[in-house]
PDB file of C-alpha atoms in Angstrom:
ATOM      1  CA  MET O 345      96.260  18.162 -85.208  1.00 45.00           C
ATOM      2  CA  GLN O 346      92.556  18.320 -85.662  1.00 51.00           C
ATOM      3  CA  ARG O 347      90.565  19.704 -82.950  1.00 47.00           C
ATOM      4  CA  LYS O 348      87.064  18.179 -81.802  1.00 47.00           C
ATOM      5  CA  ARG O 349      84.224  20.389 -82.632  1.00 48.00           C
ATOM      6  CA  TYR O 350      82.481  21.877 -79.715  1.00 43.00           C
ATOM      7  CA  ALA O 351      78.785  21.742 -79.435  1.00 46.00           C
ATOM      8  CA  PRO O 352      77.614  24.946 -77.346  1.00 48.00           C
ATOM      9  CA  GLY O 353      74.898  24.540 -74.742  1.00 48.00           C
ATOM     10  CA  ARG O 354      74.672  20.745 -75.107  1.00 47.00           C
ATOM     11  CA  THR O 355      76.176  19.860 -71.768  1.00 46.00           C
ATOM     12  CA  GLY O 356      74.649  22.798 -69.834  1.00 48.00           C
ATOM     13  CA  SER O 357      71.257  21.809 -71.037  1.00 47.00           C
ATOM     14  CA  THR O 358      71.523  18.279 -69.999  1.00 46.00           C
ATOM     15  CA  ALA O 359      72.612  19.218 -66.508  1.00 45.00           C
ATOM     16  CA  ARG O 360      69.677  21.808 -66.145  1.00 47.00           C
ATOM     17  CA  THR O 361      67.286  19.096 -67.360  1.00 44.00           C
ATOM     18  CA  ALA O 362      68.596  16.592 -64.625  1.00 43.00           C
ATOM     19  CA  VAL O 363      68.116  19.244 -61.924  1.00 44.00           C
ATOM     20  CA  VAL O 364      64.375  20.029 -62.973  1.00 40.00           C
ATOM     21  CA  LEU O 365      63.507  16.330 -62.918  1.00 42.00           C
ATOM     22  CA  THR O 366      64.964  15.801 -59.595  1.00 46.00           C
ATOM     23  CA  SER O 367      62.947  18.766 -58.227  1.00 50.00           C
ATOM     24  CA  VAL O 368      59.884  17.454 -59.661  1.00 41.00           C
ATOM     25  CA  LEU O 369      60.301  13.918 -58.350  1.00 44.00           C
ATOM     26  CA  GLY O 370      61.260  15.086 -54.906  1.00 48.00           C
ATOM     27  CA  LEU O 371      58.393  17.343 -54.777  1.00 44.00           C
ATOM     28  CA  GLY O 372      56.054  14.550 -55.967  1.00 46.00           C
ATOM     29  CA  LEU O 373      57.280  12.225 -53.205  1.00 43.00           C
ATOM     30  CA  GLY O 374      56.905  14.903 -50.673  1.00 47.00           C
ATOM     31  CA  LEU O 375      53.424  15.456 -51.574  1.00 43.00           C
ATOM     32  CA  GLY O 376      52.563  11.699 -51.548  1.00 48.00           C
ATOM     33  CA  LEU O 377      54.202  11.128 -48.260  1.00 42.00           C
ATOM     34  CA  THR O 378      52.310  14.012 -46.858  1.00 46.00           C
ATOM     35  CA  GLY O 379      48.822  12.988 -48.123  1.00 46.00           C
ATOM     36  CA  CYS O 380      49.450   9.549 -46.690  1.00 45.00           C
ATOM     37  CA  SER O 381      50.415  10.588 -43.158  1.00 48.00           C
ATOM     38  CA  ALA O 382      48.308  13.578 -42.581  1.00 50.00           C
ATOM     39  CA  GLY O 383      45.021  13.148 -40.710  1.00 50.00           C
ATOM     40  CA  PRO O 384      42.460  15.179 -38.878  1.00 50.00           C
ATOM     41  CA  THR O 385      43.555  16.523 -35.598  1.00 51.00           C
ATOM     42  CA  THR O 386      41.300  16.664 -32.551  1.00 43.00           C
ATOM     43  CA  ASP O 387      40.661  20.294 -33.064  1.00 51.00           C
ATOM     44  CA  ASP O 388      39.244  19.428 -36.564  1.00 52.00           C
ATOM     45  CA  ILE O 389      36.524  16.644 -35.179  1.00 48.00           C
ATOM     46  CA  ALA O 390      33.127  18.131 -34.907  1.00 53.00           C
ATOM     47  CA  VAL O 391      31.213  17.718 -31.748  1.00 47.00           C
ATOM     48  CA  ASP O 392      27.254  17.265 -31.953  1.00 52.00           C
ATOM     49  CA  ALA O 393      26.044  19.704 -29.332  1.00 50.00           C
ATOM     50  CA  LYS O 394      22.541  18.225 -29.093  1.00 57.00           C
ATOM     51  CA  ALA O 395      24.277  14.886 -27.711  1.00 56.00           C
ATOM     52  CA  GLY O 396      23.990  16.293 -24.135  1.00 56.00           C
ATOM     53  CA  PRO O 397      25.614  14.814 -21.130  1.00 65.00           C
ATOM     54  CA  VAL O 398      25.520  11.147 -20.369  1.00 64.00           C
ATOM     55  CA  SER O 399      22.797  10.152 -18.137  1.00 70.00           C
ATOM     56  CA  PRO O 400      24.065   8.318 -14.894  1.00 81.00           C
ATOM     57  CA  VAL O 401      23.175   4.642 -14.645  1.00 85.00           C
ATOM     58  CA  ALA O 402      20.981   3.467 -11.511  1.00 88.00           C
ATOM     59  CA  PRO O 403      23.179   1.370  -9.205  1.00 88.00           C
ATOM     60  CA  PRO O 404      22.504  -2.410  -9.150  1.00 90.00           C
ATOM     61  CA  GLY O 405      20.796  -4.109  -6.104  1.00 91.00           C
ATOM     62  CA  ARG O 406      22.634  -5.670  -3.228  1.00 93.00           C
ATOM     63  CA  TYR O 407      21.783  -9.279  -4.106  1.00 95.00           C
ATOM     64  CA  ARG O 408      22.838 -11.116  -7.264  1.00 94.00           C
ATOM     65  CA  THR O 409      21.751 -14.649  -6.136  1.00 94.00           C
ATOM     66  CA  LEU O 410      19.361 -16.251  -3.463  1.00 96.00           C
ATOM     67  CA  PHE O 411      20.012 -18.905  -0.958  1.00 94.00           C
ATOM     68  CA  GLU O 412      18.380 -22.256  -0.978  1.00 95.00           C
ATOM     69  CA  PRO O 413      14.886 -22.156   0.755  1.00 96.00           C
ATOM     70  CA  CYS O 414      14.310 -25.580   1.822  1.00 97.00           C
ATOM     71  CA  GLY O 415      17.371 -25.712   3.891  1.00 94.00           C
ATOM     72  CA  SER O 416      17.130 -22.222   5.445  1.00 95.00           C
ATOM     73  CA  VAL O 417      14.515 -23.135   8.199  1.00 96.00           C
ATOM     74  CA  PRO O 418      16.157 -25.169  11.175  1.00 95.00           C
ATOM     75  CA  GLN O 419      14.379 -28.491  11.938  1.00 94.00           C
ATOM     76  CA  SER O 420      13.888 -27.210  15.534  1.00 95.00           C
ATOM     77  CA  THR O 421      11.837 -24.273  14.018  1.00 96.00           C
ATOM     78  CA  LEU O 422      10.067 -26.914  11.729  1.00 96.00           C
ATOM     79  CA  LYS O 423       8.896 -28.824  14.724  1.00 95.00           C
ATOM     80  CA  ASP O 424       7.275 -25.976  16.321  1.00 96.00           C
ATOM     81  CA  LEU O 425       5.505 -24.909  13.191  1.00 97.00           C
ATOM     82  CA  LEU O 426       4.516 -28.317  12.257  1.00 96.00           C
ATOM     83  CA  PRO O 427       3.214 -30.062  15.408  1.00 94.00           C
ATOM     84  CA  GLY O 428       1.405 -32.673  13.417  1.00 92.00           C
ATOM     85  CA  ALA O 429       4.842 -34.150  11.942  1.00 94.00           C
ATOM     86  CA  ALA O 430       5.735 -35.467  15.266  1.00 92.00           C
ATOM     87  CA  ALA O 431       3.156 -38.298  15.039  1.00 90.00           C
ATOM     88  CA  LEU O 432       4.186 -39.424  11.756  1.00 91.00           C
ATOM     89  CA  PRO O 433       6.292 -42.526  10.781  1.00 92.00           C
ATOM     90  CA  ASP O 434      10.018 -41.687  10.476  1.00 92.00           C
ATOM     91  CA  ALA O 435      10.131 -41.832   6.925  1.00 91.00           C
ATOM     92  CA  GLU O 436       6.940 -39.393   6.463  1.00 93.00           C
ATOM     93  CA  ARG O 437       8.457 -37.107   9.407  1.00 93.00           C
ATOM     94  CA  GLY O 438      11.712 -36.710   7.428  1.00 93.00           C
ATOM     95  CA  LYS O 439       9.872 -36.070   4.183  1.00 94.00           C
ATOM     96  CA  ALA O 440       7.729 -33.430   5.898  1.00 94.00           C
ATOM     97  CA  TYR O 441      10.773 -31.580   7.338  1.00 96.00           C
ATOM     98  CA  ARG O 442      12.675 -31.633   3.949  1.00 95.00           C
ATOM     99  CA  GLY O 443       9.732 -29.598   2.418  1.00 96.00           C
ATOM    100  CA  VAL O 444       9.007 -29.529  -1.429  1.00 97.00           C
ATOM    101  CA  ALA O 445      10.968 -26.834  -3.602  1.00 96.00           C
ATOM    102  CA  ALA O 446       8.906 -24.587  -5.763  1.00 96.00           C
ATOM    103  CA  VAL O 447       9.342 -24.973  -9.506  1.00 93.00           C
ATOM    104  CA  THR O 448      10.896 -21.847 -10.816  1.00 91.00           C
ATOM    105  CA  TYR O 449      12.836 -21.056 -14.310  1.00 90.00           C
ATOM    106  CA  ASP O 450      15.668 -19.181 -12.761  1.00 93.00           C
ATOM    107  CA  THR O 451      16.851 -19.920  -9.140  1.00 93.00           C
ATOM    108  CA  ASP O 452      18.768 -16.820  -9.059  1.00 94.00           C
ATOM    109  CA  ARG O 453      15.523 -14.566  -9.460  1.00 96.00           C
ATOM    110  CA  ARG O 454      12.998 -16.666  -7.521  1.00 97.00           C
ATOM    111  CA  VAL O 455      12.836 -19.736  -5.157  1.00 97.00           C
ATOM    112  CA  GLY O 456      10.489 -21.224  -2.732  1.00 97.00           C
ATOM    113  CA  CYS O 457       9.738 -24.202  -0.516  1.00 98.00           C
ATOM    114  CA  THR O 458       6.426 -25.482   1.033  1.00 98.00           C
ATOM    115  CA  TRP O 459       6.197 -27.680   4.409  1.00 98.00           C
ATOM    116  CA  LYS O 460       2.918 -29.670   5.435  1.00 96.00           C
ATOM    117  CA  ALA O 461       1.717 -31.698   8.167  1.00 95.00           C
ATOM    118  CA  ASP O 462      -1.944 -32.906   9.041  1.00 92.00           C
ATOM    119  CA  THR O 463      -3.569 -34.470  11.834  1.00 88.00           C
ATOM    120  CA  PRO O 464      -7.202 -35.813  12.137  1.00 87.00           C
ATOM    121  CA  GLU O 465      -8.197 -32.401  13.685  1.00 89.00           C
ATOM    122  CA  THR O 466      -5.579 -29.837  12.490  1.00 92.00           C
ATOM    123  CA  SER O 467      -3.578 -29.170   9.401  1.00 94.00           C
ATOM    124  CA  HIS O 468      -0.451 -26.916   9.118  1.00 96.00           C
ATOM    125  CA  ARG O 469       1.149 -25.435   6.230  1.00 97.00           C
ATOM    126  CA  LEU O 470       4.275 -23.292   5.832  1.00 98.00           C
ATOM    127  CA  ALA O 471       5.329 -21.640   2.569  1.00 98.00           C
ATOM    128  CA  LEU O 472       8.408 -19.333   1.671  1.00 98.00           C
ATOM    129  CA  ASP O 473       8.548 -17.200  -1.392  1.00 98.00           C
ATOM    130  CA  ILE O 474      11.772 -15.381  -2.081  1.00 98.00           C
ATOM    131  CA  GLU O 475      12.054 -12.832  -5.031  1.00 97.00           C
ATOM    132  CA  ARG O 476      14.985 -10.960  -6.453  1.00 97.00           C
ATOM    133  CA  VAL O 477      13.770  -8.019  -8.238  1.00 97.00           C
ATOM    134  CA  VAL O 478      15.973  -6.687 -11.274  1.00 96.00           C
ATOM    135  CA  SER O 479      15.282  -3.309 -13.014  1.00 95.00           C
ATOM    136  CA  TYR O 480      15.756  -3.562 -16.628  1.00 92.00           C
ATOM    137  CA  ASP O 481      15.592   0.399 -16.900  1.00 93.00           C
ATOM    138  CA  PRO O 482      18.973   1.809 -16.470  1.00 92.00           C
ATOM    139  CA  ALA O 483      17.613   4.991 -14.798  1.00 93.00           C
ATOM    140  CA  VAL O 484      15.607   2.847 -12.167  1.00 95.00           C
ATOM    141  CA  SER O 485      17.752   1.055  -9.517  1.00 96.00           C
ATOM    142  CA  ASP O 486      16.855  -2.496  -8.452  1.00 96.00           C
ATOM    143  CA  ASP O 487      15.916  -1.398  -4.917  1.00 97.00           C
ATOM    144  CA  ALA O 488      13.467   1.158  -6.398  1.00 96.00           C
ATOM    145  CA  ARG O 489      11.730  -1.453  -8.618  1.00 97.00           C
ATOM    146  CA  ALA O 490      11.662  -3.805  -5.504  1.00 97.00           C
ATOM    147  CA  GLN O 491       9.951  -1.317  -3.593  1.00 97.00           C
ATOM    148  CA  GLU O 492       7.276  -0.660  -6.296  1.00 97.00           C
ATOM    149  CA  VAL O 493       6.533  -4.568  -6.347  1.00 97.00           C
ATOM    150  CA  TYR O 494       6.556  -4.662  -2.497  1.00 97.00           C
ATOM    151  CA  LEU O 495       3.849  -1.676  -2.441  1.00 97.00           C
ATOM    152  CA  ARG O 496       1.659  -3.434  -4.821  1.00 97.00           C
ATOM    153  CA  LYS O 497       1.571  -6.460  -2.609  1.00 97.00           C
ATOM    154  CA  GLN O 498       0.802  -4.422   0.484  1.00 97.00           C
ATOM    155  CA  LEU O 499      -1.886  -2.347  -1.316  1.00 97.00           C
ATOM    156  CA  ALA O 500      -3.375  -5.684  -2.583  1.00 96.00           C
ATOM    157  CA  VAL O 501      -4.251  -6.852   1.015  1.00 95.00           C
ATOM    158  CA  GLY O 502      -5.685  -3.688   2.084  1.00 95.00           C
ATOM    159  CA  ILE O 503      -2.946  -2.121   4.030  1.00 95.00           C
ATOM    160  CA  PRO O 504      -2.559   1.511   3.182  1.00 92.00           C
ATOM    161  CA  VAL O 505       0.785   3.042   2.769  1.00 89.00           C
ATOM    162  CA  PRO O 506       1.604   5.557   5.573  1.00 79.00           C
ATOM    163  CA  PRO O 507       1.245   9.100   4.209  1.00 76.00           C
ATOM    164  CA  THR O 508       4.352  11.500   4.374  1.00 63.00           C
ATOM    165  CA  THR O 509       3.795  13.791   7.223  1.00 53.00           C
ATOM    166  CA  PRO O 510       2.985  17.240   5.982  1.00 54.00           C
ATOM    167  CA  PRO O 511       5.371  20.407   6.911  1.00 51.00           C
ATOM    168  CA  THR O 512       4.075  22.261   9.745  1.00 53.00           C
ATOM    169  CA  PRO O 513       2.097  25.319   8.810  1.00 50.00           C
ATOM    170  CA  THR O 514       3.349  28.679   9.956  1.00 47.00           C
ATOM    171  CA  GLY O 515       1.314  31.796  10.584  1.00 46.00           C
ATOM    172  CA  THR O 516      -2.289  32.581  11.818  1.00 42.00           C
ATOM    173  CA  ALA O 517      -4.995  30.170  10.733  1.00 40.00           C
ATOM    174  CA  THR O 518      -7.438  31.944   8.598  1.00 40.00           C
ATOM    175  CA  GLY O 519     -11.011  30.903   7.231  1.00 40.00           C
ATOM    176  CA  THR O 520     -11.460  29.397   3.876  1.00 37.00           C
ATOM    177  CA  ALA O 521     -13.643  30.744   1.064  1.00 40.00           C
ATOM    178  CA  SER O 522     -16.469  28.251   1.842  1.00 39.00           C
ATOM    179  CA  GLY O 523     -16.701  29.434   5.356  1.00 41.00           C
ATOM    180  CA  THR O 524     -15.049  26.593   7.110  1.00 38.00           C
ATOM    181  CA  ALA O 525     -12.418  27.579   9.580  1.00 40.00           C
ATOM    182  CA  THR O 526      -8.965  26.140   9.287  1.00 41.00           C
ATOM    183  CA  PRO O 527      -8.077  24.106  12.402  1.00 42.00           C
ATOM    184  CA  PRO O 528      -6.113  26.309  14.918  1.00 40.00           C
ATOM    185  CA  SER O 529      -2.525  25.646  15.520  1.00 41.00           C
ATOM    186  CA  SER O 530      -1.397  23.605  18.544  1.00 40.00           C
ATOM    187  CA  GLY O 531      -1.715  25.178  21.664  1.00 41.00           C
ATOM    188  CA  ALA O 532      -4.610  27.552  20.563  1.00 39.00           C
ATOM    189  CA  THR O 533      -8.114  27.692  21.818  1.00 41.00           C
ATOM    190  CA  ALA O 534     -11.031  27.149  19.680  1.00 40.00           C
ATOM    191  CA  PRO O 535     -13.463  30.116  19.627  1.00 38.00           C
ATOM    192  CA  ALA O 536     -16.642  29.988  21.714  1.00 40.00           C
ATOM    193  CA  ASN O 537     -19.882  28.538  19.914  1.00 42.00           C
ATOM    194  CA  THR O 538     -17.466  27.024  17.335  1.00 39.00           C
ATOM    195  CA  PRO O 539     -17.501  23.218  16.846  1.00 41.00           C
ATOM    196  CA  SER O 540     -14.266  21.662  17.043  1.00 40.00           C
ATOM    197  CA  PRO O 541     -12.875  20.544  13.649  1.00 38.00           C
ATOM    198  CA  THR O 542     -13.179  16.761  12.567  1.00 38.00           C
ATOM    199  CA  ALA O 543     -10.067  14.752  12.882  1.00 37.00           C
ATOM    200  CA  THR O 544      -8.363  14.002   9.530  1.00 37.00           C
ATOM    201  CA  THR O 545      -8.421  10.326  10.076  1.00 37.00           C
ATOM    202  CA  GLY O 546     -10.972   9.568   7.464  1.00 38.00           C
ATOM    203  CA  LYS O 547     -13.409   8.256  10.203  1.00 39.00           C
ATOM    204  CA  PRO O 548     -16.524   9.803  11.701  1.00 39.00           C
ATOM    205  CA  SER O 549     -16.277  10.715  15.364  1.00 39.00           C
ATOM    206  CA  THR O 550     -18.464   8.432  17.631  1.00 40.00           C
ATOM    207  CA  ALA O 551     -19.338  11.425  20.060  1.00 41.00           C
ATOM    208  CA  PRO O 552     -22.993  12.364  20.209  1.00 40.00           C
ATOM    209  CA  THR O 553     -23.797  15.816  18.857  1.00 40.00           C
ATOM    210  CA  SER O 554     -26.176  18.427  20.353  1.00 40.00           C
ATOM    211  CA  GLY O 555     -28.362  17.809  17.521  1.00 41.00           C
ATOM    212  CA  ALA O 556     -28.743  14.023  17.768  1.00 41.00           C
ATOM    213  CA  PRO O 557     -32.072  12.357  18.557  1.00 41.00           C
ATOM    214  CA  SER O 558     -32.711  11.838  22.351  1.00 45.00           C
ATOM    215  CA  GLY O 559     -33.059   8.212  22.087  1.00 46.00           C
ATOM    216  CA  GLY O 560     -30.244   7.809  19.523  1.00 45.00           C
ATOM    217  CA  THR O 561     -27.437   5.250  20.422  1.00 44.00           C
ATOM    218  CA  PRO O 562     -23.784   6.175  19.321  1.00 46.00           C
ATOM    219  CA  THR O 563     -22.152   3.726  16.923  1.00 45.00           C
ATOM    220  CA  PRO O 564     -19.547   1.715  18.888  1.00 46.00           C
ATOM    221  CA  THR O 565     -15.899   2.107  17.833  1.00 48.00           C
ATOM    222  CA  PRO O 566     -14.229  -1.199  17.176  1.00 58.00           C
ATOM    223  CA  THR O 567     -11.438  -1.760  19.659  1.00 69.00           C
ATOM    224  CA  SER O 568      -7.980  -2.442  18.232  1.00 74.00           C
ATOM    225  CA  THR O 569      -6.334  -5.773  19.205  1.00 81.00           C
ATOM    226  CA  GLY O 570      -3.163  -4.975  17.809  1.00 86.00           C
ATOM    227  CA  LEU O 571      -3.382  -8.135  15.672  1.00 92.00           C
ATOM    228  CA  GLU O 572      -4.991  -6.563  12.534  1.00 94.00           C
ATOM    229  CA  PRO O 573      -3.192  -6.495   9.102  1.00 96.00           C
ATOM    230  CA  ARG O 574      -0.716  -3.720   9.761  1.00 96.00           C
ATOM    231  CA  VAL O 575       2.779  -2.242   8.894  1.00 96.00           C
ATOM    232  CA  LEU O 576       5.597  -3.854  11.022  1.00 96.00           C
ATOM    233  CA  ASP O 577       8.650  -2.234  12.395  1.00 95.00           C
ATOM    234  CA  GLY O 578      12.158  -3.540  12.784  1.00 95.00           C
ATOM    235  CA  LEU O 579      11.929  -6.183   9.928  1.00 96.00           C
ATOM    236  CA  GLY O 580      14.070  -5.694   6.900  1.00 96.00           C
ATOM    237  CA  GLU O 581      13.708  -2.143   5.482  1.00 96.00           C
ATOM    238  CA  ILE O 582       9.913  -2.339   5.190  1.00 96.00           C
ATOM    239  CA  ALA O 583       7.403  -4.958   6.199  1.00 97.00           C
ATOM    240  CA  TYR O 584       3.631  -5.857   6.919  1.00 98.00           C
ATOM    241  CA  VAL O 585       1.638  -8.787   8.393  1.00 98.00           C
ATOM    242  CA  ASP O 586      -1.723  -9.838   6.956  1.00 97.00           C
ATOM    243  CA  ASP O 587      -4.142 -11.937   8.779  1.00 97.00           C
ATOM    244  CA  THR O 588      -7.257 -13.534   7.438  1.00 96.00           C
ATOM    245  CA  LEU O 589      -9.768 -16.082   8.997  1.00 94.00           C
ATOM    246  CA  SER O 590     -12.352 -17.974   6.982  1.00 93.00           C
ATOM    247  CA  THR O 591     -14.730 -20.846   7.410  1.00 89.00           C
ATOM    248  CA  VAL O 592     -14.080 -24.293   5.840  1.00 85.00           C
ATOM    249  CA  GLY O 593     -16.805 -26.719   5.473  1.00 81.00           C
ATOM    250  CA  ALA O 594     -19.663 -26.802   7.918  1.00 78.00           C
ATOM    251  CA  ASN O 595     -17.833 -25.995  11.044  1.00 82.00           C
ATOM    252  CA  GLY O 596     -13.981 -25.723  10.272  1.00 88.00           C
ATOM    253  CA  HIS O 597     -11.816 -22.525  10.407  1.00 93.00           C
ATOM    254  CA  GLN O 598      -8.747 -21.406   8.556  1.00 95.00           C
ATOM    255  CA  ARG O 599      -6.388 -18.645   9.400  1.00 96.00           C
ATOM    256  CA  VAL O 600      -3.658 -17.680   7.006  1.00 97.00           C
ATOM    257  CA  VAL O 601      -0.808 -15.473   8.510  1.00 98.00           C
ATOM    258  CA  SER O 602       1.535 -13.729   5.819  1.00 98.00           C
ATOM    259  CA  VAL O 603       4.668 -11.666   6.866  1.00 98.00           C
ATOM    260  CA  VAL O 604       6.292  -9.751   3.858  1.00 98.00           C
ATOM    261  CA  PHE O 605       9.267  -7.873   4.144  1.00 98.00           C
ATOM    262  CA  ARG O 606      11.988  -6.216   1.654  1.00 98.00           C
ATOM    263  CA  THR O 607      15.706  -5.997   2.026  1.00 97.00           C
ATOM    264  CA  SER O 608      17.137  -4.137  -0.783  1.00 97.00           C
ATOM    265  CA  ASN O 609      15.987  -5.715  -3.896  1.00 97.00           C
ATOM    266  CA  VAL O 610      14.937  -9.089  -2.337  1.00 98.00           C
ATOM    267  CA  ILE O 611      11.320  -9.634  -1.162  1.00 98.00           C
ATOM    268  CA  VAL O 612      10.491 -12.504   1.120  1.00 98.00           C
ATOM    269  CA  THR O 613       7.065 -13.689   1.958  1.00 98.00           C
ATOM    270  CA  VAL O 614       6.465 -16.110   4.743  1.00 98.00           C
ATOM    271  CA  SER O 615       2.767 -17.549   4.740  1.00 98.00           C
ATOM    272  CA  TYR O 616       1.707 -19.785   7.754  1.00 98.00           C
ATOM    273  CA  ARG O 617      -1.709 -21.544   7.631  1.00 97.00           C
ATOM    274  CA  GLU O 618      -3.382 -23.441  10.325  1.00 96.00           C
ATOM    275  CA  GLN O 619      -6.879 -25.173   9.611  1.00 94.00           C
ATOM    276  CA  THR O 620      -9.043 -26.896  12.152  1.00 92.00           C
ATOM    277  CA  THR O 621     -12.027 -29.160  11.885  1.00 88.00           C
ATOM    278  CA  GLY O 622     -14.936 -30.417  13.961  1.00 79.00           C
ATOM    279  CA  SER O 623     -15.247 -28.798  17.442  1.00 79.00           C
ATOM    280  CA  VAL O 624     -11.630 -27.416  17.448  1.00 82.00           C
ATOM    281  CA  GLU O 625     -11.784 -23.742  17.982  1.00 88.00           C
ATOM    282  CA  ALA O 626     -10.528 -21.235  15.531  1.00 88.00           C
ATOM    283  CA  PRO O 627      -6.597 -20.807  15.273  1.00 92.00           C
ATOM    284  CA  ASP O 628      -5.175 -18.197  17.588  1.00 94.00           C
ATOM    285  CA  SER O 629      -4.151 -15.262  15.589  1.00 95.00           C
ATOM    286  CA  LYS O 630      -1.531 -14.116  18.224  1.00 96.00           C
ATOM    287  CA  GLU O 631       0.229 -17.479  18.309  1.00 96.00           C
ATOM    288  CA  LEU O 632       0.275 -17.822  14.518  1.00 97.00           C
ATOM    289  CA  GLN O 633       1.656 -14.231  14.016  1.00 97.00           C
ATOM    290  CA  GLU O 634       4.247 -14.680  16.500  1.00 97.00           C
ATOM    291  CA  LYS O 635       5.623 -17.878  15.107  1.00 97.00           C
ATOM    292  CA  ALA O 636       5.570 -16.319  11.502  1.00 98.00           C
ATOM    293  CA  ARG O 637       7.302 -13.156  12.620  1.00 98.00           C
ATOM    294  CA  ASN O 638      10.000 -15.118  14.221  1.00 97.00           C
ATOM    295  CA  LEU O 639      10.815 -17.109  11.109  1.00 97.00           C
ATOM    296  CA  ALA O 640      10.550 -13.800   8.904  1.00 98.00           C
ATOM    297  CA  ARG O 641      13.180 -12.464  11.385  1.00 97.00           C
ATOM    298  CA  MET O 642      15.394 -15.186  11.330  1.00 97.00           C
ATOM    299  CA  LEU O 643      15.326 -15.013   7.274  1.00 97.00           C
ATOM    300  CA  ALA O 644      16.096 -11.364   7.546  1.00 97.00           C
ATOM    301  CA  GLU O 645      19.194 -11.946   9.526  1.00 96.00           C
ATOM    302  CA  ARG O 646      20.282 -14.503   7.134  1.00 94.00           C
ATOM    303  CA  LEU O 647      20.143 -12.018   4.232  1.00 94.00           C
ATOM    304  CA  GLU O 648      22.449  -9.645   6.311  1.00 90.00           C
ATOM    305  CA  GLU O 649      25.116 -12.377   6.639  1.00 83.00           C
TER     306      GLU O 649
END
């Protein structure tokens, strides 16, 4: 019997080659899977230290829309403000009470309405202007921007903004470098032979001084009637009234009373005008102011609804 020839090492070499190939393939697959699935962790993400904290955004205003102005005034109020409409024919009287809406590009930002009624001797005109202020600066609120707009209106008619009350000084009053004495504190008595300090109202005193000429006449101080242009209390968050009287033609008079107030980011202007002709006396300031203020108060209450 002939035996087969044995080739030493062939079988073992083939096995070892298969093992090496299997190890290489396994390592390659492992590296490939690791490369595809691995990503940066949260600890590896760099943070820009110069970015700083996020600035807070100012809150929006209270109002996003506006009410329809021509229907906001009751007819009973219009009858009082437009007395000449009662004598008009029915069709014209109804038209006068409906009013004429102002032309605006965005009724969510600004609306208005005008009413008018004339007689041979008098003419009355009522106008409403309602503006919703929006701040496009994220750091400035709508209310703050509306306050800026309101104050510009107030200063434009010559009504000063009330100053902020300064803190009460403490300690003993001392003289200044120029030799002018600081006013004594409340309850202190001014030294003898020292003139009393002038009030800080910005207006000169009308009391005659010891050095005035013997025949001089002191300038009279105008008496306040309480109807001059002024800041109003109890209307919206802040308000004022303006009152102007002018002549029209040869002997006519025209008085315009405007009441302006702000509530949050909405500014309302009520303008009431009366014009007389001929021998009719000038329109009464007190009456017009009272009617305009009553209407403004009514609109402020509607904004609170």
